[in-house]
Short mmCIF file of C-alpha atoms in Angstrom, two decimals:
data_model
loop_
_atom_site.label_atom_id
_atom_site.label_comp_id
_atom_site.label_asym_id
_atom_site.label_seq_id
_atom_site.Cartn_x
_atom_site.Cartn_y
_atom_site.Cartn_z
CA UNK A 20 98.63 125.96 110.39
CA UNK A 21 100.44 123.97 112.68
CA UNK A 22 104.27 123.67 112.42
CA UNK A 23 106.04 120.96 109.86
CA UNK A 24 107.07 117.59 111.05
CA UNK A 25 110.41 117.74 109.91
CA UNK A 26 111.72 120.65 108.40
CA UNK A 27 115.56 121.53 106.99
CA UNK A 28 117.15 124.91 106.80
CA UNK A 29 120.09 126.11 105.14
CA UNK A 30 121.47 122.62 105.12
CA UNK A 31 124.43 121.22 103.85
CA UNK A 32 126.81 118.69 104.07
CA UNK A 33 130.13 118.33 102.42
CA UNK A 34 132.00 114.79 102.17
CA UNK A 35 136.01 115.22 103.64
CA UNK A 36 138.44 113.28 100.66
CA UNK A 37 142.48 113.27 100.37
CA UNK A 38 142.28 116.17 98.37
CA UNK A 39 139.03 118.44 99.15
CA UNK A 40 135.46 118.35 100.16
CA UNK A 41 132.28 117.21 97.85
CA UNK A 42 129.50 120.17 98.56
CA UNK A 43 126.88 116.65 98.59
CA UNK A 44 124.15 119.00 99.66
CA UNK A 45 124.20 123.08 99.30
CA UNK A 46 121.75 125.17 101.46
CA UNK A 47 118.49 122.81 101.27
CA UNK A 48 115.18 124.30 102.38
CA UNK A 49 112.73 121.87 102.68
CA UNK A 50 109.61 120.78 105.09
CA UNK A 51 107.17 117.39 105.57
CA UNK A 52 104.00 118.10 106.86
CA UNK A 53 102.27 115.43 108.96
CA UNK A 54 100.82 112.58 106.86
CA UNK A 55 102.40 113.78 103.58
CA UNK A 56 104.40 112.22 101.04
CA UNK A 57 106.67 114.73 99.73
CA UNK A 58 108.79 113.23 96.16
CA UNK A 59 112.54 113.83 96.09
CA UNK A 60 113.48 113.85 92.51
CA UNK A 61 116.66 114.25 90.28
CA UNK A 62 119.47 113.08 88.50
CA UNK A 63 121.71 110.24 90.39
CA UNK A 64 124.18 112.47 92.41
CA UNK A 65 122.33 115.12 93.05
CA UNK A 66 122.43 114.43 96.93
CA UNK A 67 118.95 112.94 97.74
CA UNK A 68 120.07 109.80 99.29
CA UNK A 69 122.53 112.53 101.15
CA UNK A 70 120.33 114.03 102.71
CA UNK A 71 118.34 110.78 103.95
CA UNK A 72 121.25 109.31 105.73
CA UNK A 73 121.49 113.01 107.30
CA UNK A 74 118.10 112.75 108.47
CA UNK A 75 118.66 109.84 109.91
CA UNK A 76 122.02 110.25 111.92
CA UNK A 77 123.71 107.64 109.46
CA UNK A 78 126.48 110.07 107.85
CA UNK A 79 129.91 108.84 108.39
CA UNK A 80 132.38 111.14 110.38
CA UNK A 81 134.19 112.60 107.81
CA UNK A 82 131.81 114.91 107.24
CA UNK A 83 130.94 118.70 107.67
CA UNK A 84 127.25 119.83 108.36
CA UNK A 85 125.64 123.37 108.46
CA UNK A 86 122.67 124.58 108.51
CA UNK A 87 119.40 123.09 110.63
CA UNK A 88 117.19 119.21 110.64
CA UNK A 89 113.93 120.17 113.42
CA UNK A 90 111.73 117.03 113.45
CA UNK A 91 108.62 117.40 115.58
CA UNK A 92 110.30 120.65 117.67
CA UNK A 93 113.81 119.24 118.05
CA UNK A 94 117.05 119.97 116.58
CA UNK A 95 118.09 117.03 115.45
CA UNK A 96 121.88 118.27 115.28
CA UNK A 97 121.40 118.97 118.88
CA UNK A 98 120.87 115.36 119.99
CA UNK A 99 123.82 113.19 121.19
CA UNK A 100 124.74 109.27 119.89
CA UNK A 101 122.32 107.33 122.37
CA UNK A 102 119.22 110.27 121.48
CA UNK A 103 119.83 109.97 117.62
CA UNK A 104 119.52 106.22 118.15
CA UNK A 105 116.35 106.02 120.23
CA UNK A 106 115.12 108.06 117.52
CA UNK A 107 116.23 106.23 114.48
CA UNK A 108 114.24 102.91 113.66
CA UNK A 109 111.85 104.31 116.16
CA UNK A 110 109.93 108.23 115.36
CA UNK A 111 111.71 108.14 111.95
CA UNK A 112 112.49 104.85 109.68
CA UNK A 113 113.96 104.52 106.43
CA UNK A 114 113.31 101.95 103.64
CA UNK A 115 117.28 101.61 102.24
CA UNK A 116 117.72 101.27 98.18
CA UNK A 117 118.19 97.49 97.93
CA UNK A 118 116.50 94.87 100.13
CA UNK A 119 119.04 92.37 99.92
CA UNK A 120 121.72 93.92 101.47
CA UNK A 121 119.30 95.85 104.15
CA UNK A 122 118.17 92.12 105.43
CA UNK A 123 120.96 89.80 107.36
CA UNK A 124 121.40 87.23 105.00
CA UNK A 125 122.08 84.76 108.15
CA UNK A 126 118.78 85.58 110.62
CA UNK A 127 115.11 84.53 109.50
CA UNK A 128 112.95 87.32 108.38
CA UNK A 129 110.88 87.80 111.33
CA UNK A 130 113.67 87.58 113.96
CA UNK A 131 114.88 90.63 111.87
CA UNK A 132 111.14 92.54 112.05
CA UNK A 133 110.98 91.28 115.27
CA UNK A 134 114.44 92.72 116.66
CA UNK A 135 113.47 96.39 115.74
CA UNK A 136 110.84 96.26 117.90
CA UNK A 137 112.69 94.50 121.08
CA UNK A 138 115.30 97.12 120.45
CA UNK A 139 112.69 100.45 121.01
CA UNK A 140 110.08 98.67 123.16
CA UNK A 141 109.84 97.11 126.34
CA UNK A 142 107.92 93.57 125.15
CA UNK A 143 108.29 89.74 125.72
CA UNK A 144 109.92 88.35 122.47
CA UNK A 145 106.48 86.37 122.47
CA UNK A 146 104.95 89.67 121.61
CA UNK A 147 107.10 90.85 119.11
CA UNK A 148 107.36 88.19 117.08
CA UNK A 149 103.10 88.24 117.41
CA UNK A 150 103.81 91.93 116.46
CA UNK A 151 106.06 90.75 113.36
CA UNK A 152 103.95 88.26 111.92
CA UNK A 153 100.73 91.10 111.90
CA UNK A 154 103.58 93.32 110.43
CA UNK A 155 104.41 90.93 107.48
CA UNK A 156 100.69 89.63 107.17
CA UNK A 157 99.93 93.66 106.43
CA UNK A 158 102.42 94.42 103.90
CA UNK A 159 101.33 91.11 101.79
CA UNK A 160 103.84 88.08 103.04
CA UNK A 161 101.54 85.12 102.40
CA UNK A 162 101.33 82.36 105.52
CA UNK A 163 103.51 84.80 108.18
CA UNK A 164 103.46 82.78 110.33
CA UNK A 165 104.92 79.90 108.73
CA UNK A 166 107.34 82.24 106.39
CA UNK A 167 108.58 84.14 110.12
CA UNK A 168 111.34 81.71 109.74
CA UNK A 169 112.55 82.10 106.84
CA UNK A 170 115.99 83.63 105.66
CA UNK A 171 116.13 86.34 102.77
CA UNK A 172 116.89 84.43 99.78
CA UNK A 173 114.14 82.54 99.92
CA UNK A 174 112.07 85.25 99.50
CA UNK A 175 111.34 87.18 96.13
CA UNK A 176 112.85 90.90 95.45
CA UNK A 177 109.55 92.20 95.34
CA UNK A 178 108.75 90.22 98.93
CA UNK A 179 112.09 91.58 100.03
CA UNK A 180 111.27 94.88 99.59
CA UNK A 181 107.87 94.34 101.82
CA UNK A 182 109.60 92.64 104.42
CA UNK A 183 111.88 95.98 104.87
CA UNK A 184 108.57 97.84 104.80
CA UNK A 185 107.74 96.34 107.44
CA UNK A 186 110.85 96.75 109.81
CA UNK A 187 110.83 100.67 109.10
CA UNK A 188 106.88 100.40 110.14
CA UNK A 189 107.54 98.33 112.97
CA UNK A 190 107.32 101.19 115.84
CA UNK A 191 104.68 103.23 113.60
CA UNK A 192 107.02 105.85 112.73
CA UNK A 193 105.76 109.59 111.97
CA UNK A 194 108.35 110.05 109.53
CA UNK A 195 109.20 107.24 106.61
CA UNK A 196 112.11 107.77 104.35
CA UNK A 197 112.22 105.59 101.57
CA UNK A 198 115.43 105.80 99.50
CA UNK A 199 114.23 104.16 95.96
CA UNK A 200 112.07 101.45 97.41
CA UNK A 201 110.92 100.26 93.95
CA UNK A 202 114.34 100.24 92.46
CA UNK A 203 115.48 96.66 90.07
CA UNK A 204 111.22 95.71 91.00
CA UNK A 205 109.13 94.90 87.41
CA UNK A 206 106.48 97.74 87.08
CA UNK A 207 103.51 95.42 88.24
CA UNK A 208 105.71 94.80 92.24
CA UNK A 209 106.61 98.68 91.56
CA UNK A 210 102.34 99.39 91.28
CA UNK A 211 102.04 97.13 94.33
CA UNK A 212 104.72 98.79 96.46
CA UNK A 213 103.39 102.20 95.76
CA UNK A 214 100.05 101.11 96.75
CA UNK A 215 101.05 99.88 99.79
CA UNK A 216 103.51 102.84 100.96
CA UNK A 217 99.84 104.88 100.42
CA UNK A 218 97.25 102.58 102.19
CA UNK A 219 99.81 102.49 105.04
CA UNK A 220 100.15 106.54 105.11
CA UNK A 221 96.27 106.20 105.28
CA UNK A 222 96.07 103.57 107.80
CA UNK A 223 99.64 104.74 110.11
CA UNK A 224 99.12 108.62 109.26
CA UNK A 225 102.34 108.37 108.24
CA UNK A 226 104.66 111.11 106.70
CA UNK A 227 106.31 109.52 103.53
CA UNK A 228 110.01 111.30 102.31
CA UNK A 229 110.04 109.36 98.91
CA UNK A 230 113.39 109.51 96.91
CA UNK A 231 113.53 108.63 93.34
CA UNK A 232 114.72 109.49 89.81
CA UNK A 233 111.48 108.33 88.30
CA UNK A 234 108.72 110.98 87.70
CA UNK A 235 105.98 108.25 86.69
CA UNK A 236 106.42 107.27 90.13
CA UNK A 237 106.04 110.87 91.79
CA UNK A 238 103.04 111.10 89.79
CA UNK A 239 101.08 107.87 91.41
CA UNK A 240 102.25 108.65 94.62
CA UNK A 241 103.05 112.25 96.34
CA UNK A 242 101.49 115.43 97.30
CA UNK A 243 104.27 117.23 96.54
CA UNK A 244 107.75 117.40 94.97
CA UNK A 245 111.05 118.61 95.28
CA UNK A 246 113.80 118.98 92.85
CA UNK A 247 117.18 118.36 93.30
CA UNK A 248 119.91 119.30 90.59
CA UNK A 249 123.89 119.21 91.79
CA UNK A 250 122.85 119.00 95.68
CA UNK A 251 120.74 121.87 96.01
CA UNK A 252 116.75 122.74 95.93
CA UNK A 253 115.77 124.45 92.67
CA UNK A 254 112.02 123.91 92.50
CA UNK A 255 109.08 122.57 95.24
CA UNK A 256 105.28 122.81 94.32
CA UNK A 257 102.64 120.43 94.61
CA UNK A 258 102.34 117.37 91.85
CA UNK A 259 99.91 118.68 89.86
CA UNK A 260 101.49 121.93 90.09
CA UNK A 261 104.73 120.64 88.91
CA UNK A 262 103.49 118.71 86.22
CA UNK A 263 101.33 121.43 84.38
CA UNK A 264 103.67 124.38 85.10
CA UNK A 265 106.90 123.54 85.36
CA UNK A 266 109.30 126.98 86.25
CA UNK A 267 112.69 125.71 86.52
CA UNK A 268 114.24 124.95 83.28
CA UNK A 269 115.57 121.74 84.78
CA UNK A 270 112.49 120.13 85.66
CA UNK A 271 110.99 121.06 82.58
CA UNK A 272 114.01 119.26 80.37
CA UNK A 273 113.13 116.30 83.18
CA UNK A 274 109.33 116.15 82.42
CA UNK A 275 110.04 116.53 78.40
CA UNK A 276 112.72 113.37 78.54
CA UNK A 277 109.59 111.39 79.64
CA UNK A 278 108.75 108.70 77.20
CA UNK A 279 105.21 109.00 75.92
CA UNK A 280 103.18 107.18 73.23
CA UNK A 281 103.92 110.11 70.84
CA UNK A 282 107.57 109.62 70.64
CA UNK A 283 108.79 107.90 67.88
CA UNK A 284 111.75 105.01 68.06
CA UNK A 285 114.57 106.90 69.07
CA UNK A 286 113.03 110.22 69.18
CA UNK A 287 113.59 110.29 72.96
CA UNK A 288 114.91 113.58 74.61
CA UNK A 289 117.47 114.01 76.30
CA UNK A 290 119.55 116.68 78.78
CA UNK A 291 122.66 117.77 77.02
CA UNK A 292 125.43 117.52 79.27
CA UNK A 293 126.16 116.50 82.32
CA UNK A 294 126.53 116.75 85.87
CA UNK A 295 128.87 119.34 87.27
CA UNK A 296 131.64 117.66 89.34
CA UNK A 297 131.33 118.70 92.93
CA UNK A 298 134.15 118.61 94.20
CA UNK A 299 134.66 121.96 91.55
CA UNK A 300 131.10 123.21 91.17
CA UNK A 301 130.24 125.68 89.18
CA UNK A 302 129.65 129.43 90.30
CA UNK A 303 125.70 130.82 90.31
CA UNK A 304 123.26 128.28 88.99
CA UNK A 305 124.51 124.85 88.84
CA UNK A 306 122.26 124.03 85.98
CA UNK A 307 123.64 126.96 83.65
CA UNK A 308 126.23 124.88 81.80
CA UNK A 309 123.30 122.95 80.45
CA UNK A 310 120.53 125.05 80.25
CA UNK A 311 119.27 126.29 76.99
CA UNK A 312 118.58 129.83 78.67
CA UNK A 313 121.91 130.80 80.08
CA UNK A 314 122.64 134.31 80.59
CA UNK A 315 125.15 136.62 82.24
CA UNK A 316 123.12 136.60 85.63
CA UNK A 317 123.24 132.77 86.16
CA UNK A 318 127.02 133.57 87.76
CA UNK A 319 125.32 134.35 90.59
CA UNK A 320 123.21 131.98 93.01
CA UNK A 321 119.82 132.19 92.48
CA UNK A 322 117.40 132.25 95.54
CA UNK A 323 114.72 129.69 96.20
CA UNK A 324 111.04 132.22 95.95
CA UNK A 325 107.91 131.38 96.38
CA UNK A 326 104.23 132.32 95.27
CA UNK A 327 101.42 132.57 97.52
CA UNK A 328 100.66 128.55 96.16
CA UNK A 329 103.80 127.39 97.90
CA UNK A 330 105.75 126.95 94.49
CA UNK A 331 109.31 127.46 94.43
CA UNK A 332 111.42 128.23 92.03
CA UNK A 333 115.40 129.29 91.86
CA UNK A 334 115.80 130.56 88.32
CA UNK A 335 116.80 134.14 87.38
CA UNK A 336 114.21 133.74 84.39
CA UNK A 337 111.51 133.84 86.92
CA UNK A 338 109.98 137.14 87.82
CA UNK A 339 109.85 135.57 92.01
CA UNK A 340 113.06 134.99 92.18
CA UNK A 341 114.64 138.10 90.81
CA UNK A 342 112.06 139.87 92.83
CA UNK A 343 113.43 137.68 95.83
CA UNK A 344 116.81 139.29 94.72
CA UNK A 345 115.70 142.60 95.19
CA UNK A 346 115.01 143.32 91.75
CA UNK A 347 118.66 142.05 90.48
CA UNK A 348 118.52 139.61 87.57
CA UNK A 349 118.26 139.41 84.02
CA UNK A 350 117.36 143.14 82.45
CA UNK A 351 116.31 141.41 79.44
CA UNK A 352 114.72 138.37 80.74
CA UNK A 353 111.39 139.68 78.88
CA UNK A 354 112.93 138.37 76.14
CA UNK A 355 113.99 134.98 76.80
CA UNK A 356 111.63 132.04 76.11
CA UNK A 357 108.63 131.82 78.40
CA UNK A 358 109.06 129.24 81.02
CA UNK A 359 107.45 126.63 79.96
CA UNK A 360 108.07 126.75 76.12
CA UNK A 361 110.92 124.07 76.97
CA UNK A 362 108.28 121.60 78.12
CA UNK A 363 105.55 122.12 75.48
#
């Protein structure tokens, strides 16, 4: 099996304030084979737009960084200002959370497309605004030749968001990141973006990073899926995996706050609780102060196993993960609720 196109380990990355550092991310392992689309899923906060902007070289200064970012055999850490920025916009792109305010409101459309190619590729500006307009015309921008000229606002939210697609597919990336590219979009421009994120995997060969907060959209979309709860990794398996079996108890109180025609008006579940604070986290499992199965072992940090599938889990409930603790863990876990029983 060859090697992952981009693969993180041990990573973290702590924001520097007046008064102490926010642990954003906390030792994230994570990989993105070539032409996959891996989800990145959790609560707002959890650190998936984090670790994005690390990917990407876009972190602001006052920050500290551990840990390893390889894409396709090189150390990412290891690369200097003028490397990281050949790289960025070129191997790896990243669709940002709002179109608006990732689009110059003052430049045309096309002059914007147009400019991340001139800035990676030695062509005529005849040929890269030829290169835009077959750019827009792909992602769905009706007449692109005639629209190349026009600024932002003229252009819908949903149109927007396809213009940005195609900036970040400009120089055919192998690696897309997109940050919530069908956030504030109505469900039937959400369908349309999704659609179009997977013909272009198909036609580009693409590897997709998509971050979101909405499962439905994991589900239409990705081969696989990570979870994310208080910065750090507590389950990975595959989307079908995920969604029948669900080990960590946080995923499955994620999957059973789903709305579904069986709920009644206001019968909706939610997560008691909330977010730990990280500038303060909580020792062990970060979940623990909200999870229904708390015990005595959760003071401890629970390690991120795996089966021979490929699904992770970093619970002491399951039998992987104490076994990936060398047997420590809950004596009596026999007799806590099956995982699972939180979901059904």
């Amino acid at each position: 099996m060859s090697a992952p196109l981009l693969e993180l380990q041990d990573f973290s990355v702590a924001y520097r304030t007046q008064h102490q550092p926010v642990s954003a991310v906390s030792g994230v392992s994570l990989a993105v084979n070539e032409r996959e689309i891996v989800g990145l899923v959790g609560e707002s906060g959890c650190g998936k737009s984090t670790l994005s902007l690390a990917i990407m070289g876009l972190l602001p200064t006052a920050t500290r960084i551990s840990g390893s970012i390889t894409f396709a055999g090189r150390d990412l850490s290891m690369l200097n200002e003028e490397e990281t920025r050949q790289l960025r916009g070129d191997r790896i792109s990243m669709i940002f959370q709002d179109p608006m305010t990732s689009l110059d409101p003052t430049f045309s459309i096309g002059s914007q497309v147009a400019e991340v190619i001139t800035a990676h590729r030695r062509v005529s500006a005849a040929a890269a605004q030829s290169r835009a307009i077959d750019l827009l015309r792909e992602v769905g921008i009706p007449d692109p030749a005639a629209r190349y000229y026009d600024p932002p606002h003229r252009f819908s939210g949903g149109m927007r968001q396809r213009v940005v697609i195609a900036a970040a597919l400009a120089n055919e990336p192998a690696l897309l990141l997109a940050d919530e590219p069908t956030t504030a979009l109505d469900v039937t421009i959400q369908a349309q973006i999704l659609t179009l994120l997977r013909d272009l995997r198909g036609r580009h060969e693409t590897a997709i990073m998509l971050i979101t907060h909405d499962l439905g959209v994991v589900a239409q979309t990705c081969d696989r899926v990570g979870v994310m709860y208080a910065g750090q990794l507590v389950e990975t398996a595959s989307v079908g995996e995920l969604f029948s079996a669900p080990r960590h108890p946080y995923t499955q109180a994620l999957l059973a706050a789903l709305p579904t025609t069986e709920h009644s008006p206001g019968s909706l579940r939610v997560i008691d609780g909330r977010v730990p604070d990280l500038t303060d986290p909580p020792d062990g499992c970060r979940f623990a102060p909200r999870c229904p199965h708390a015990m005595p072992e959760c003071r401890a940090v629970p390690p991120l196993a795996a089966d021979t599938d490929g699904h992770q889990v970093a619970c002491w409930l399951d039998p992987l993960t104490r076994a990936a603790a060398g047997g420590t863990g809950s004596s009596g876990a026999g007799d806590s609720p099956p995982l699972g029983a939180e979901h059904e």
